[in-house]
Coordinates of C-alpha atoms in Angstrom, one line a residue:
Chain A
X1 CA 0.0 0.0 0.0
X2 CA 1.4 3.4 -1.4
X3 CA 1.8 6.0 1.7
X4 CA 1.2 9.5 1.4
X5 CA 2.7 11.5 -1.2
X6 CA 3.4 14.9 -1.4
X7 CA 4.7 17.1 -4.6
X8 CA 6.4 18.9 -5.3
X9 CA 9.7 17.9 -2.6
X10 CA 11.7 21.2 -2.6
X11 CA 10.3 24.6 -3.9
X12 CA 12.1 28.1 -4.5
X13 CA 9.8 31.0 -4.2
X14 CA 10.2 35.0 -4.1
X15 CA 8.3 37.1 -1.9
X16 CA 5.2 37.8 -2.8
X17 CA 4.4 35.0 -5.6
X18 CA 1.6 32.5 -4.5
X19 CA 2.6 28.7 -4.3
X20 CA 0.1 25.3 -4.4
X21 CA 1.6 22.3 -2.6
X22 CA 0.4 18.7 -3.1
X23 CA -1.1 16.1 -0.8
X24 CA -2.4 12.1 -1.9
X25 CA -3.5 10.5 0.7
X26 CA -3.3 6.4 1.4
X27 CA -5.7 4.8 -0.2
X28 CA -8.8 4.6 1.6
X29 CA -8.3 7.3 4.3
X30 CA -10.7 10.2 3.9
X31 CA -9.4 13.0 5.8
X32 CA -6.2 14.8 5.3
X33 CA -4.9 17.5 7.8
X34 CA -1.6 19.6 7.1
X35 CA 1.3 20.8 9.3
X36 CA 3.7 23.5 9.7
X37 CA 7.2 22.9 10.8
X38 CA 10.2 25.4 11.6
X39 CA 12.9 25.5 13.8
X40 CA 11.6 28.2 15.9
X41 CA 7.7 27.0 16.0
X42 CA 7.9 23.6 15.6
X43 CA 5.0 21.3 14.3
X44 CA 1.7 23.7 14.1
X45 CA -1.4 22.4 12.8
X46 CA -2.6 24.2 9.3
X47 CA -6.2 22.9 8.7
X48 CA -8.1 19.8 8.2
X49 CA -10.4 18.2 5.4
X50 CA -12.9 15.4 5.1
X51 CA -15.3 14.9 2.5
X52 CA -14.2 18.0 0.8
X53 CA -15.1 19.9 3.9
X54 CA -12.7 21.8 6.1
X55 CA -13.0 20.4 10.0
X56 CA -10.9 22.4 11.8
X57 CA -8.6 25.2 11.1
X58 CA -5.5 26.7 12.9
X59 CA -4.4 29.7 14.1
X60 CA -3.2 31.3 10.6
X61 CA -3.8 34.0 8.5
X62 CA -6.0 34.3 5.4
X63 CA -3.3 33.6 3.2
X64 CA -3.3 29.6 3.9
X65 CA -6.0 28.4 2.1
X66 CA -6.6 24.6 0.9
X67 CA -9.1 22.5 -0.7
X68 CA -9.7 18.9 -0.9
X69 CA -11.0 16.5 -4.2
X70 CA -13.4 13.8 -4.2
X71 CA -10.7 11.2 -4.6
X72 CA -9.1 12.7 -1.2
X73 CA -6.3 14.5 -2.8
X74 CA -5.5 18.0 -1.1
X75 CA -3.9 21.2 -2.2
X76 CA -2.8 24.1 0.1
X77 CA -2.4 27.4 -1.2
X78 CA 0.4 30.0 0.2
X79 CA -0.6 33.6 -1.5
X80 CA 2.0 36.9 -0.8
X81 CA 4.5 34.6 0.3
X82 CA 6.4 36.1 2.8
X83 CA 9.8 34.7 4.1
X84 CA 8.6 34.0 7.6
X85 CA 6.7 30.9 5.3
X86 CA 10.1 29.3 4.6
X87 CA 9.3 25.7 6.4
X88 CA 8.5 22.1 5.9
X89 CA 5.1 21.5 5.3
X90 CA 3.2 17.8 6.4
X91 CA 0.8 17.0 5.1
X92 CA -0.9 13.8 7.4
X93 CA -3.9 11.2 6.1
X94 CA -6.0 8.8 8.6
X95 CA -9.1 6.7 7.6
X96 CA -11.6 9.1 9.4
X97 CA -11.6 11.8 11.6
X98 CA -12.4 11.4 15.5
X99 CA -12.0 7.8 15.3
X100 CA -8.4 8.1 17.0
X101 CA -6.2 6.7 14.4
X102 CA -3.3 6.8 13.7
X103 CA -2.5 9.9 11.5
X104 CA 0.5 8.8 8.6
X105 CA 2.6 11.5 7.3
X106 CA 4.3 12.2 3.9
X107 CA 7.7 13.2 3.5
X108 CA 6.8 16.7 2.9
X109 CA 7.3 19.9 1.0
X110 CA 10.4 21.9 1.6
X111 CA 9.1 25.8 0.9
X112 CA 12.2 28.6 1.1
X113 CA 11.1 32.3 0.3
X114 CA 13.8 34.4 -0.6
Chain B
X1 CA -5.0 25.0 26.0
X2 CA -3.2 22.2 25.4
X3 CA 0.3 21.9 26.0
X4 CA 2.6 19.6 25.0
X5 CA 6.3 19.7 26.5
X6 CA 9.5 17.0 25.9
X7 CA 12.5 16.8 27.8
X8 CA 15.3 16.6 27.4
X9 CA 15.4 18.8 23.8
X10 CA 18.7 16.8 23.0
X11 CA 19.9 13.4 24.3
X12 CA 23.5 11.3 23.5
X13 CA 24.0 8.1 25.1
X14 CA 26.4 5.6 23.9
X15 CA 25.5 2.3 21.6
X16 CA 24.2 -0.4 24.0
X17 CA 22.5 1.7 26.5
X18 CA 18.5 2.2 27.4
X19 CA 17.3 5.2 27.7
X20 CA 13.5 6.8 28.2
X21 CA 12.1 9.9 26.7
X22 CA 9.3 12.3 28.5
X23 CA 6.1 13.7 27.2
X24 CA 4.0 15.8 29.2
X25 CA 0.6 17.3 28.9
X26 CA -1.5 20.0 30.5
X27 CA -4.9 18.6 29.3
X28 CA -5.1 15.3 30.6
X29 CA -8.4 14.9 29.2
X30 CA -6.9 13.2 26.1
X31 CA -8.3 10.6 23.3
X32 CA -5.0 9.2 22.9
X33 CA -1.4 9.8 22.4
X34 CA 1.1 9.2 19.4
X35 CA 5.0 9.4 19.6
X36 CA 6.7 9.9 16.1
X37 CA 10.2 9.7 15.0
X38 CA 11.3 12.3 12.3
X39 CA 15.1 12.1 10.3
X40 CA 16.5 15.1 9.3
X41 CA 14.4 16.8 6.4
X42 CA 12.0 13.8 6.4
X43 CA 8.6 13.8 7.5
X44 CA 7.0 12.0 10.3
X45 CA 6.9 8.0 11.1
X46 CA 4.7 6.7 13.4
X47 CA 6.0 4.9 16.1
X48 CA 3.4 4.1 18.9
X49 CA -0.6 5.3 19.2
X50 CA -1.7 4.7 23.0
X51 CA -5.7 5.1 23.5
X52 CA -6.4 6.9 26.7
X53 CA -7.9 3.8 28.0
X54 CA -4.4 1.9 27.9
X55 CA -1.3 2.0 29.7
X56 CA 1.1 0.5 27.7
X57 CA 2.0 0.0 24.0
X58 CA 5.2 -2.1 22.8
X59 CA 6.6 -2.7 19.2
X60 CA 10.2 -4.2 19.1
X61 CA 12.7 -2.3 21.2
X62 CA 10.0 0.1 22.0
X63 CA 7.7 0.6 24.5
X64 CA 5.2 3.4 25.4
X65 CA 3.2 3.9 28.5
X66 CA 0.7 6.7 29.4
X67 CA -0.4 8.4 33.2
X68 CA -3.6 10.1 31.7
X69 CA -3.9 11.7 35.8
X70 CA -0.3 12.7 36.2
X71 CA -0.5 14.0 32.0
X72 CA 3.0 12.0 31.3
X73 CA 4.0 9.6 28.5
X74 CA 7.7 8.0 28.2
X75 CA 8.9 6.5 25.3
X76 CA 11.5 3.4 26.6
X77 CA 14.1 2.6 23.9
X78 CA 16.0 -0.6 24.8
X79 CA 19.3 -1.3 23.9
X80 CA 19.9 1.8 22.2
X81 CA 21.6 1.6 18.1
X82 CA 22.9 4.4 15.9
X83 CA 20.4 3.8 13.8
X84 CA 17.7 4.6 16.7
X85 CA 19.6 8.7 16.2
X86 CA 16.5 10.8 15.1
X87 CA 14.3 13.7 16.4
X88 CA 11.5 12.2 19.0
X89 CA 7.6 13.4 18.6
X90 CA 5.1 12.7 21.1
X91 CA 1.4 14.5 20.2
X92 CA -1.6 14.9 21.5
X93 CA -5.5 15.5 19.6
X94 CA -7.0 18.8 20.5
X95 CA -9.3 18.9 23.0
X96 CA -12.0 18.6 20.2
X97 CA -10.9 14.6 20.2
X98 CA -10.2 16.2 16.2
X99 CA -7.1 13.5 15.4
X100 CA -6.8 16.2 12.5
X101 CA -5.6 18.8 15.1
X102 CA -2.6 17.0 16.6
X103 CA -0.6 19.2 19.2
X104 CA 2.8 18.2 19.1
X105 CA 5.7 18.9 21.4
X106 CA 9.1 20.3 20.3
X107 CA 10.6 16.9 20.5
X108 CA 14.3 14.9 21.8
X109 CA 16.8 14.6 19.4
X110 CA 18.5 11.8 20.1
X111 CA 22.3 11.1 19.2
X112 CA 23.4 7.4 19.6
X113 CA 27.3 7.1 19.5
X114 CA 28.7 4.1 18.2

């Protein structure tokens, strides 16, 4: 069984220019949540979908945005990328939500803003 | 709010030895907990998930307990390897019982000397 995938691995961005990151979840699990990680903050929680329905949502600003597809699949949108946004992002996939599962993550998307 | 705190932030023992990692929590009214293992630049690997109506989790070398009243975990690592040299993850749902909204702590990195 495939784990979760995300695309694109590494990104270069300038200030200011919008980015889309990728997120395929196992096959079979229905919700898909994504992550934040940097050195200084550590692992924050981004937002949440199921059933093409955002759950829950963090503590960030407008700019995040995401969406998810019928077949699962999830994209995150960055707009006015600032370089504070330089981080890894995780995205995570369980069957379904507030079943306490066990939440598998991909290898994520390395984002530097210059 | 949930809090989720780890210590020590950094950990070297030699090859050989066993050694336990600490998770704490504020909000002991928890639906479970999950300890990951991270390599550098990689994302997230599930180790352990403990329900909050066990004590106790064991896979291989590793073994996970949980005090729900006293809000600690410890990850036990027995007979230490190089290979075992990694960041440390122990997380928590939001109160919600969301497992989309995981709060994690800052994690151990671990350094196992040969």
């Amino acid at each position: 069984k495939a784990g979760v995938t995300q695309t694109p691995r590494y990104l270069i961005k300038t200030r200011g220019q919008q980015v889309t990151l990728s997120c395929s979840p196992i096959s079979g699990h229905r919700s898909v949540s994504w992550y934040q990680q940097t050195p200084g903050q550590g692992l924050q929680f981004l937002f949440e979908y199921f059933s093409e329905t955002q759950r829950n949502k963090g503590n960030f600003p407008g700019r995040f945005s995401g969406r998810q597809f019928s077949n699962s699949r999830s994209e995150m949108n960055v707009s006015t990328l600032e370089l504070g946004d330089s981080a890894l992002y995780l995205c995570a996939s369980e069957t379904l939500p507030g079943q306490g599962n066990e939440q598998y993550f991909g290898p994520g998307t390395r984002l530097t803003v210059t | 709010k949930q809090e989720v705190t780890q210590i020590p932030a950094a950990l070297s023992v030699p090859e050989g030895e066993n050694l336990v990692l600490n998770c704490s929590f504020t909000d002991s009214a928890i639906y479970n907990l999950q300890w990951f293992r991270q390599d550098p630049g990689k994302g997230l690997t599930s180790l352990l998930l403990i329900q909050s109506s066990q004590r106790e989790q064991t896979s291989g070398r590793l073994n996970a307990s949980l005090d729900k009243s006293s809000g600690r975990s410890t990850l036990y690592i027995a007979a230490s390897q190089p290979g075992d040299s990694a960041t440390y993850l122990c997380a928590v749902p939001n109160r919600g019982g969301s497992q989309g909204n995981l709060i994690f702590g800052k994690g151990t990195k671990l350094s196992v000397k040969p």
